[in-house]
Short mmCIF file of C-alpha atoms in Angstrom, two decimals:
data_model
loop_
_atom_site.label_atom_id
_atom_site.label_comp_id
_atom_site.label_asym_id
_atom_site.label_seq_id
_atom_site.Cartn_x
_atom_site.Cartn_y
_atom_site.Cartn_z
CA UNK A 1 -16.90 -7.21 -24.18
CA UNK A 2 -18.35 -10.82 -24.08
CA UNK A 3 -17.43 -12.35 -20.73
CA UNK A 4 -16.55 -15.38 -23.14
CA UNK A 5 -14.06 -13.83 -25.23
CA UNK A 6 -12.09 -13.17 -22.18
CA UNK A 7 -12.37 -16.28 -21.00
CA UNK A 8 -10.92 -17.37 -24.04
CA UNK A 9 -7.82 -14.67 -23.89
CA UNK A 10 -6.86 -15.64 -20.16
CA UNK A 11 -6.58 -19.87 -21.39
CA UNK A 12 -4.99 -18.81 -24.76
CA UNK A 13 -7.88 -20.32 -27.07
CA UNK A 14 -9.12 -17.00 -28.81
CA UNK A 15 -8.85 -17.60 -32.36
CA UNK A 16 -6.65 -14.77 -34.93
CA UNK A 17 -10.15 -12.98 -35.73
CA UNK A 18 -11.29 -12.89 -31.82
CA UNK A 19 -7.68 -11.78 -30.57
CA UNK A 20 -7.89 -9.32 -32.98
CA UNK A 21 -11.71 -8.20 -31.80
CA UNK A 22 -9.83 -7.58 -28.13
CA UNK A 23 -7.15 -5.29 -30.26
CA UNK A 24 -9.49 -3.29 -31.42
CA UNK A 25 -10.96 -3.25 -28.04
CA UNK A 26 -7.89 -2.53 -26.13
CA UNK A 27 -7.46 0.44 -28.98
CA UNK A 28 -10.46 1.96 -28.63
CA UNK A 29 -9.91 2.99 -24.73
CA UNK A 30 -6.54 2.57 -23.54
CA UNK A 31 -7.67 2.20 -19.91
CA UNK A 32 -9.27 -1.04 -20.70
CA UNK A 33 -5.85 -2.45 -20.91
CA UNK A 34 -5.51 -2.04 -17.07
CA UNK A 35 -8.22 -4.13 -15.89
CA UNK A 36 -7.70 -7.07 -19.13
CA UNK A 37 -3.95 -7.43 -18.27
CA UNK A 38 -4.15 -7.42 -14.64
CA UNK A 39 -6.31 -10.35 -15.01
CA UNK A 40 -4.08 -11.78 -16.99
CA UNK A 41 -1.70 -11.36 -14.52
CA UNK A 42 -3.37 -12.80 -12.06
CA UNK A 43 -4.31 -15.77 -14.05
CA UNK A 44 -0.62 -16.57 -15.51
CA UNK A 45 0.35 -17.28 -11.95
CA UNK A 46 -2.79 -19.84 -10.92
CA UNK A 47 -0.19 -22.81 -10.63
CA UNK A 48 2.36 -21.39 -8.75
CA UNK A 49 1.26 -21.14 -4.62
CA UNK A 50 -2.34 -22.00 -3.70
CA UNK A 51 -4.51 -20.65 -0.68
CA UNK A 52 -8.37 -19.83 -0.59
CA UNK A 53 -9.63 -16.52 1.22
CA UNK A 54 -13.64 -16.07 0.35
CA UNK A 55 -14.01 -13.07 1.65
CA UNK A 56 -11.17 -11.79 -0.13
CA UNK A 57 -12.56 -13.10 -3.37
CA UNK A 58 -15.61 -11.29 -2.66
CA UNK A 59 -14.04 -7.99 -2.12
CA UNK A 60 -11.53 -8.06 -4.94
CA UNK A 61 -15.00 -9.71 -7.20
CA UNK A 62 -16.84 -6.86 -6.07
CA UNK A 63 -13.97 -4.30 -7.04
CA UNK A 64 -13.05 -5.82 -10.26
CA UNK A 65 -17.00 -6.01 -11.47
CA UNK A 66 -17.77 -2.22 -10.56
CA UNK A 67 -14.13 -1.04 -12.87
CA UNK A 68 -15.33 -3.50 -15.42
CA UNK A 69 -18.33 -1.97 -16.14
CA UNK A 70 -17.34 1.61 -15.76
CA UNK A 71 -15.20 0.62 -18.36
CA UNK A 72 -17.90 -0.52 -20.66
CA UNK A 73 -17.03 -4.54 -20.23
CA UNK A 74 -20.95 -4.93 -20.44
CA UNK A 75 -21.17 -7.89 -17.36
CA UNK A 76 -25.54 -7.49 -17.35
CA UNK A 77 -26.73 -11.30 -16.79
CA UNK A 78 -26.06 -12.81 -13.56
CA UNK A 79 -24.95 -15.97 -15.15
CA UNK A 80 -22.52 -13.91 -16.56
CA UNK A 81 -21.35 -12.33 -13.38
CA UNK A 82 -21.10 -16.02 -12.17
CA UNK A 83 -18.89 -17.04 -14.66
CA UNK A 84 -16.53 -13.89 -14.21
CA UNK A 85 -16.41 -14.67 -10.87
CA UNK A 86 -15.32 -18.11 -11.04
CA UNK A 87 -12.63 -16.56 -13.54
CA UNK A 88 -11.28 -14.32 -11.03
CA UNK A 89 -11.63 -17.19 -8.47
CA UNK A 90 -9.04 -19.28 -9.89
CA UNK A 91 -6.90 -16.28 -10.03
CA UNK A 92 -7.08 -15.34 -6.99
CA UNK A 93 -6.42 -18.29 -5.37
CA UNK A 94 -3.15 -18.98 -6.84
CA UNK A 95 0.00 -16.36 -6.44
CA UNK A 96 4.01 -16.78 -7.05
CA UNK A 97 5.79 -15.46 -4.74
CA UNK A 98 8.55 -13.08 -6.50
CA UNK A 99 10.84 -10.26 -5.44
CA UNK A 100 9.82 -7.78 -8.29
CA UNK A 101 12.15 -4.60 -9.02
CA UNK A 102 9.93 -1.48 -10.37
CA UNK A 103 6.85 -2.84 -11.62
CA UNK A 104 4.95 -5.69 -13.05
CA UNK A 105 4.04 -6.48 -16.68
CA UNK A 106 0.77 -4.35 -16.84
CA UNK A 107 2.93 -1.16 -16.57
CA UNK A 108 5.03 -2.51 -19.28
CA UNK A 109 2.47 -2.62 -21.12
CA UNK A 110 1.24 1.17 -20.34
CA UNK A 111 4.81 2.18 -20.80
CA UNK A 112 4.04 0.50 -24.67
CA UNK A 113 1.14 2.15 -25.20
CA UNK A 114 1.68 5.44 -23.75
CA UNK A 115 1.93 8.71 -26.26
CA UNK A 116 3.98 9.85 -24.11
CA UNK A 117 6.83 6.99 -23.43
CA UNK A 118 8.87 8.15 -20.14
CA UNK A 119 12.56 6.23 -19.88
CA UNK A 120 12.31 2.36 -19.30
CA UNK A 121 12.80 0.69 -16.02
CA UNK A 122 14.68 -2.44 -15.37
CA UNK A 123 12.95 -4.62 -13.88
CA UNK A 124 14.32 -7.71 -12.20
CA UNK A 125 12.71 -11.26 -10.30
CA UNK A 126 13.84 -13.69 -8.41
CA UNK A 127 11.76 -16.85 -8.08
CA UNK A 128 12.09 -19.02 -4.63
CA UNK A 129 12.54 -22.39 -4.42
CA UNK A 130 9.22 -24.24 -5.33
CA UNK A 131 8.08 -21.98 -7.61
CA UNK A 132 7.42 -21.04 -11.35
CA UNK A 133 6.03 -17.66 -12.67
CA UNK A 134 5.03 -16.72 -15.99
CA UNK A 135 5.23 -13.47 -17.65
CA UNK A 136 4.24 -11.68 -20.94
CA UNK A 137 6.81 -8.50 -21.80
CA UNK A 138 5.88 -5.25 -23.95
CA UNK A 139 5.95 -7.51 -26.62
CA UNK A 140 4.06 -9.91 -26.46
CA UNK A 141 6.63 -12.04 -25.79
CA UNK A 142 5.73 -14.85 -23.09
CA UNK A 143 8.63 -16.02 -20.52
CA UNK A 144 8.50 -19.33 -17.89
CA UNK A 145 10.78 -18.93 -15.25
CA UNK A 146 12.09 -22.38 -13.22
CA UNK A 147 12.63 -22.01 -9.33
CA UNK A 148 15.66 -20.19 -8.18
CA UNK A 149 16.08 -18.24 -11.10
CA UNK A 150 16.33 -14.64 -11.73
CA UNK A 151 15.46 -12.69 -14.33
CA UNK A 152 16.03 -9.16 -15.87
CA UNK A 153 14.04 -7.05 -18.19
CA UNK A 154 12.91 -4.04 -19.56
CA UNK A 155 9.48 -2.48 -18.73
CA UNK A 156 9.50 -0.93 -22.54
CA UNK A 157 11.68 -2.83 -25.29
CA UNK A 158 13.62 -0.29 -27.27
CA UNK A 159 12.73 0.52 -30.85
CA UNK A 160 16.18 -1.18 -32.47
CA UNK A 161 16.20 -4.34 -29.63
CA UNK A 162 15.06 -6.49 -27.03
CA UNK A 163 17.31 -7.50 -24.43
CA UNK A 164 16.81 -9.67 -21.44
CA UNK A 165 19.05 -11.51 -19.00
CA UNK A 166 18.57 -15.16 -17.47
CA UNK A 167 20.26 -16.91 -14.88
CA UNK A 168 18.47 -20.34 -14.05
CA UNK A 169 15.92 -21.67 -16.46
CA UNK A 170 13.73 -20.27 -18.72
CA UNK A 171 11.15 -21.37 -21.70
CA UNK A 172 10.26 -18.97 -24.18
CA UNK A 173 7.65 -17.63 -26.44
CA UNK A 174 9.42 -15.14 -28.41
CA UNK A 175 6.49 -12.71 -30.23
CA UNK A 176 7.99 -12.07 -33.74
CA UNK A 177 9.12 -9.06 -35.30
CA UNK A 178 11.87 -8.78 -37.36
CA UNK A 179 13.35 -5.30 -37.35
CA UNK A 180 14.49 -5.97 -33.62
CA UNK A 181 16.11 -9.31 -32.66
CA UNK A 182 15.47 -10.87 -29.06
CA UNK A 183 18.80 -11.45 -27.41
CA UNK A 184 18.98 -13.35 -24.16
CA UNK A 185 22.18 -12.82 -22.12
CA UNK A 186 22.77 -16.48 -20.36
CA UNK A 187 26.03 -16.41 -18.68
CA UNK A 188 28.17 -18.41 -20.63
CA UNK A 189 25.77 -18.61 -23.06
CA UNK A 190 24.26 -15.80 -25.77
CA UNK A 191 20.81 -15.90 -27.96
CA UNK A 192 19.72 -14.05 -30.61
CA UNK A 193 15.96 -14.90 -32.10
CA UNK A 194 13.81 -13.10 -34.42
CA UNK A 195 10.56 -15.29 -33.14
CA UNK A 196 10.25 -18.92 -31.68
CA UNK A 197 10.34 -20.93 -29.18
CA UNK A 198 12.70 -22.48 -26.94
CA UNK A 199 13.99 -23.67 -23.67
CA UNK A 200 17.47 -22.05 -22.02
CA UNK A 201 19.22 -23.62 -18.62
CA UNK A 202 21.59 -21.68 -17.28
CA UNK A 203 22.05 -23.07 -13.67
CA UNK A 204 25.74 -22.29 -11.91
CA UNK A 205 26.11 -25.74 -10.94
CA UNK A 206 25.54 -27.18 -14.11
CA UNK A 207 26.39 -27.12 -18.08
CA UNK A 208 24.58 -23.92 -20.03
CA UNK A 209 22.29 -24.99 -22.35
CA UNK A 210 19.36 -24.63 -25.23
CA UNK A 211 17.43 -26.53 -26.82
CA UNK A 212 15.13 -25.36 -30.11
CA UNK A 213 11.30 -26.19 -29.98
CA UNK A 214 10.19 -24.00 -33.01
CA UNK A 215 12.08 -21.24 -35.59
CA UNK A 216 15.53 -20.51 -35.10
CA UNK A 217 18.14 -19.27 -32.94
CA UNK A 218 21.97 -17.89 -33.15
CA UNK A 219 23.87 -19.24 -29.91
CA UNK A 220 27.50 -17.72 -28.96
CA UNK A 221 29.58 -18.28 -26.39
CA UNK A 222 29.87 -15.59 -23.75
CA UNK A 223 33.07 -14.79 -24.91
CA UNK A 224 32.50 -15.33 -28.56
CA UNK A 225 34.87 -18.31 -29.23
CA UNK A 226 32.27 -20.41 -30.84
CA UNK A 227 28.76 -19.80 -32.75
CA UNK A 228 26.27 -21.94 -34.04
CA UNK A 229 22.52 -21.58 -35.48
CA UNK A 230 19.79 -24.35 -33.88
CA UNK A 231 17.54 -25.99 -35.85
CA UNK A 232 13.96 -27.74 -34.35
CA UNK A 233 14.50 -30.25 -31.86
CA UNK A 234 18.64 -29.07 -31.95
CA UNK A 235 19.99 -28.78 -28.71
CA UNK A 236 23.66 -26.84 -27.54
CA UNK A 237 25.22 -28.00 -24.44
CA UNK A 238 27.92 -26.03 -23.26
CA UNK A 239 30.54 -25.57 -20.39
CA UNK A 240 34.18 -24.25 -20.34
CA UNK A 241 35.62 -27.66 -19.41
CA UNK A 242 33.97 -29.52 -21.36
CA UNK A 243 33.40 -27.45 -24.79
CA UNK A 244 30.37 -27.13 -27.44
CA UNK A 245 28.33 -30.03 -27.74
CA UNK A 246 25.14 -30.08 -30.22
CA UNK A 247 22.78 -32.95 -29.67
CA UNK A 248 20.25 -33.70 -32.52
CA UNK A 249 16.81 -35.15 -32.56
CA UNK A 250 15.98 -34.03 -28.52
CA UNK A 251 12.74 -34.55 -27.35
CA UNK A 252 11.87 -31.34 -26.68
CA UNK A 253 8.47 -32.28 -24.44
CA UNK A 254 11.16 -33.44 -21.77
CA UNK A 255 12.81 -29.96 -21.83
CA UNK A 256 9.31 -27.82 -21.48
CA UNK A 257 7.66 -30.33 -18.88
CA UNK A 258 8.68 -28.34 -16.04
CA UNK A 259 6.31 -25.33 -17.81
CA UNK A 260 3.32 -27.91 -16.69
CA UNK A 261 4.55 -28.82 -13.34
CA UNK A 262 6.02 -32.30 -14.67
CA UNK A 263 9.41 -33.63 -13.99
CA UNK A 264 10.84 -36.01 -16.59
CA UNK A 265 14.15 -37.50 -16.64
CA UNK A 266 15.23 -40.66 -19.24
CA UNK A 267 18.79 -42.10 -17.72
CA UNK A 268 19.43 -39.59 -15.56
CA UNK A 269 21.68 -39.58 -12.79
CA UNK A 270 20.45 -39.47 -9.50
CA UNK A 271 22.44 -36.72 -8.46
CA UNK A 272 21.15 -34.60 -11.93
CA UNK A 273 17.43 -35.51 -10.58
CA UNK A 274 18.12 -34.50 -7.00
CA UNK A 275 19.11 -30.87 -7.75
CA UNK A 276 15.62 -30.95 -9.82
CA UNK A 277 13.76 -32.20 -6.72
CA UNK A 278 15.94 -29.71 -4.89
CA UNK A 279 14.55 -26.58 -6.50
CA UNK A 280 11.10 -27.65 -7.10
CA UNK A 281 10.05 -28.91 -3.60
CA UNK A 282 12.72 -25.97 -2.41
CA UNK A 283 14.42 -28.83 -0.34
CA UNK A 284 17.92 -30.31 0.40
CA UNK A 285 18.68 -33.26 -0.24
CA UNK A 286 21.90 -35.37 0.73
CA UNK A 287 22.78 -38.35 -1.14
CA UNK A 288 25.62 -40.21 1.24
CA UNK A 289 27.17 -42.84 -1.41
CA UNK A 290 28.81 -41.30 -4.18
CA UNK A 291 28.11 -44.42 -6.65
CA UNK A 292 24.59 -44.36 -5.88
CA UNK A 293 24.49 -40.64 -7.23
CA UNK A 294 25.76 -41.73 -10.43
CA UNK A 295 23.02 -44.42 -10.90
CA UNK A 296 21.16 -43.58 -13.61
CA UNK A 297 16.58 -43.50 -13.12
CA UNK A 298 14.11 -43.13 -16.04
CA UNK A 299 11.21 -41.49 -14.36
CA UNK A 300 8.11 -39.14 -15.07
CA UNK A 301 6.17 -37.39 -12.24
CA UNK A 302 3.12 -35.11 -12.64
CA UNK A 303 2.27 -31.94 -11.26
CA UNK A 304 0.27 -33.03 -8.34
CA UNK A 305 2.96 -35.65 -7.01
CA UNK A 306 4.41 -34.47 -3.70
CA UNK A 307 8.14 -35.04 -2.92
CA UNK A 308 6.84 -37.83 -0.26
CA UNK A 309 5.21 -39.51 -3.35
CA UNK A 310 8.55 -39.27 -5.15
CA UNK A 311 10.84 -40.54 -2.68
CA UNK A 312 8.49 -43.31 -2.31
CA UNK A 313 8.86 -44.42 -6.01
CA UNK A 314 12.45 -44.15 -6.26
CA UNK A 315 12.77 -46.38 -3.08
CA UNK A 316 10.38 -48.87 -4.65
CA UNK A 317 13.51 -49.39 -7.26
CA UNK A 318 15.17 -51.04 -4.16
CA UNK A 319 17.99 -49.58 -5.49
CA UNK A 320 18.08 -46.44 -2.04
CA UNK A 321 16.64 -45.83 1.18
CA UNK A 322 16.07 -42.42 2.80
CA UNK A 323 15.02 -40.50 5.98
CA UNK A 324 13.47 -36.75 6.08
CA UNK A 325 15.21 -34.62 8.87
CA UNK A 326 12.97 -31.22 8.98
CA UNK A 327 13.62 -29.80 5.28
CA UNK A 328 16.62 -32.28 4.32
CA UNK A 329 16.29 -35.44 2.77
CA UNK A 330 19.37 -38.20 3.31
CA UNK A 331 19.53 -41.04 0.70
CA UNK A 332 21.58 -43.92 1.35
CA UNK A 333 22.33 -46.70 -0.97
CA UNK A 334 20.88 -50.12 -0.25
CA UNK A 335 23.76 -51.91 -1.60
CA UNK A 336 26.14 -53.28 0.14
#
């Protein structure tokens, strides 16, 4: 296979005819599989922690080349082998760290293609503080998971349903297929999707929630009082004190930011922010006057700020002060 084409499969910009050349390949030798999505694998965690080993990259190039081409992946030019390296490079210099249950998606994905289909395994993750992982199930389906969440799954999908648990945030891809409905168990909230894409929050601190990017999606209560279908751009907010609440016309880039690294918040309160700062810098933060926490910050930061960078432009608003103390932050209000 052209070095390319799998270029273009690990950054998502084949095209329907060239995904559909790497079916075929993936068809024609089912041990090809193996090596494609273990570097896809690799790849869907480049953002999460970052180090740089050479020698390691050498090794694990070295490896990876020789299985490539005793599986026929054809690497002959050396500009070629230069560009697969600096492929693997960028995978292999990024890693999430997870606690993973059984095994990883590739052997969901043998477990798929197997004639031979042995019992499913449960698997289940839990992602740290200060970190995001993304994963692609048996089928197809594609799953972002926010720091300090956990997540449960199947390594094979059954033929009549696909089931998976959250607890924290995720953003989905749902792959479509409708003889078996995707059903995400939340908590206090339930989902049931055909195909689309949306965004679930399901933090123990806070109100559920969901909000609709693309398609459609049935939401129930945990305990089946109430049930509603979302629209694009619909978003449920839900908690036992305060009820249902459906909010209309939701920007829905704010609710899949933290997929890119980015942190938006329009009139939030500072405490709401803080927990977000909390989990993606995996600090603590203390915020000492309770009026201040209620003070309400319209603010966007990219992935490459650093929690020094964002303390340092909320105290420009002259509005706070704060002091770091090993891994805990203390904000104290400037008024008096």
């Amino acid at each position: 296979m052209d070095e390319d084409l799998l270029l273009k499969f690990l950054t998502r910009t084949a095209d329907e005819r060239e995904l559909e050349e790497i079916g075929r390949w993936i068809r024609s030798d089912k041990k090809r599989a193996d090596e494609l999505f273990e570097m896809e694998r690799l790849w869907s965690l480049r953002d999460e922690l970052r180090y740089s080993d050479e020698k390691r990259l050498d090794e694990a190039y070295k490896e990876l080349l020789g299985r490539l081409e005793r599986r026929g992946v054809g690497v002959r030019k050396e500009r070629r082998r230069s560009r697969l390296r600096s492929i693997l490079a960028a995978c292999l210099r990024y890693a999430a760290i997870v606690v993973l249950v059984s095994v990883v998606s590739i052997e969901a994905y043998k477990y798929a293609t197997a004639e031979a289909e042995p019992a499913p395994v449960e698997n289940h993750i839990q992602v740290p503080g200060g970190q995001r992982v993304l994963l692609t199930l048996s089928d197809g389906t594609r799953v972002w998971l926010n720091a300090r969440s956990e997540f449960s799954y199947p390594s094979r999908f059954s033929k009549d349903a696909r089931n998976v648990r959250l607890e924290g945030e995720g953003f989905f891809e749902v792959a479509h297929d409708a003889d078996r409905p995707f059903v995400v168990k939340g908590g206090l909230l339930d989902i049931k999707v055909l195909g689309t894409k949306f965004n679930m929050r399901n933090y123990e601190d806070e109100a559920s929630s969901v909000t609709l990017v693309e398609g459609k999606v049935e939401v129930a209560t945990a305990d089946e009082g109430e049930r509603l279908t979302l629209r694009p751009r619909e978003q449920v907010v839900y908690s036992p004190e305060t009820g249902i609440t459906l909010n209309r016309d939701v920007d829905t880039d704010v609710w899949r930011a933290w997929t890119k690294g980015e942190l938006i918040f329009r009139n939030q309160p500072l405490r709401a922010i803080c927990r977000e700062l909390e989990r993606k810098f995996n600090v603590r933060i203390d915020i000492r006057d309770p009026r201040l926490a209620e003070e309400l910050f319209t603010c966007h930061f990219d992935e490459t700020v650093g929690i020094q960078d964002v303390m340092s432009l909320l105290g420009e608003t002259r509005k706070l002060t704060y002091s770091f103390e090993k891994n805990n932050i203390i904000i104290r209000s400037l008024k008096k």
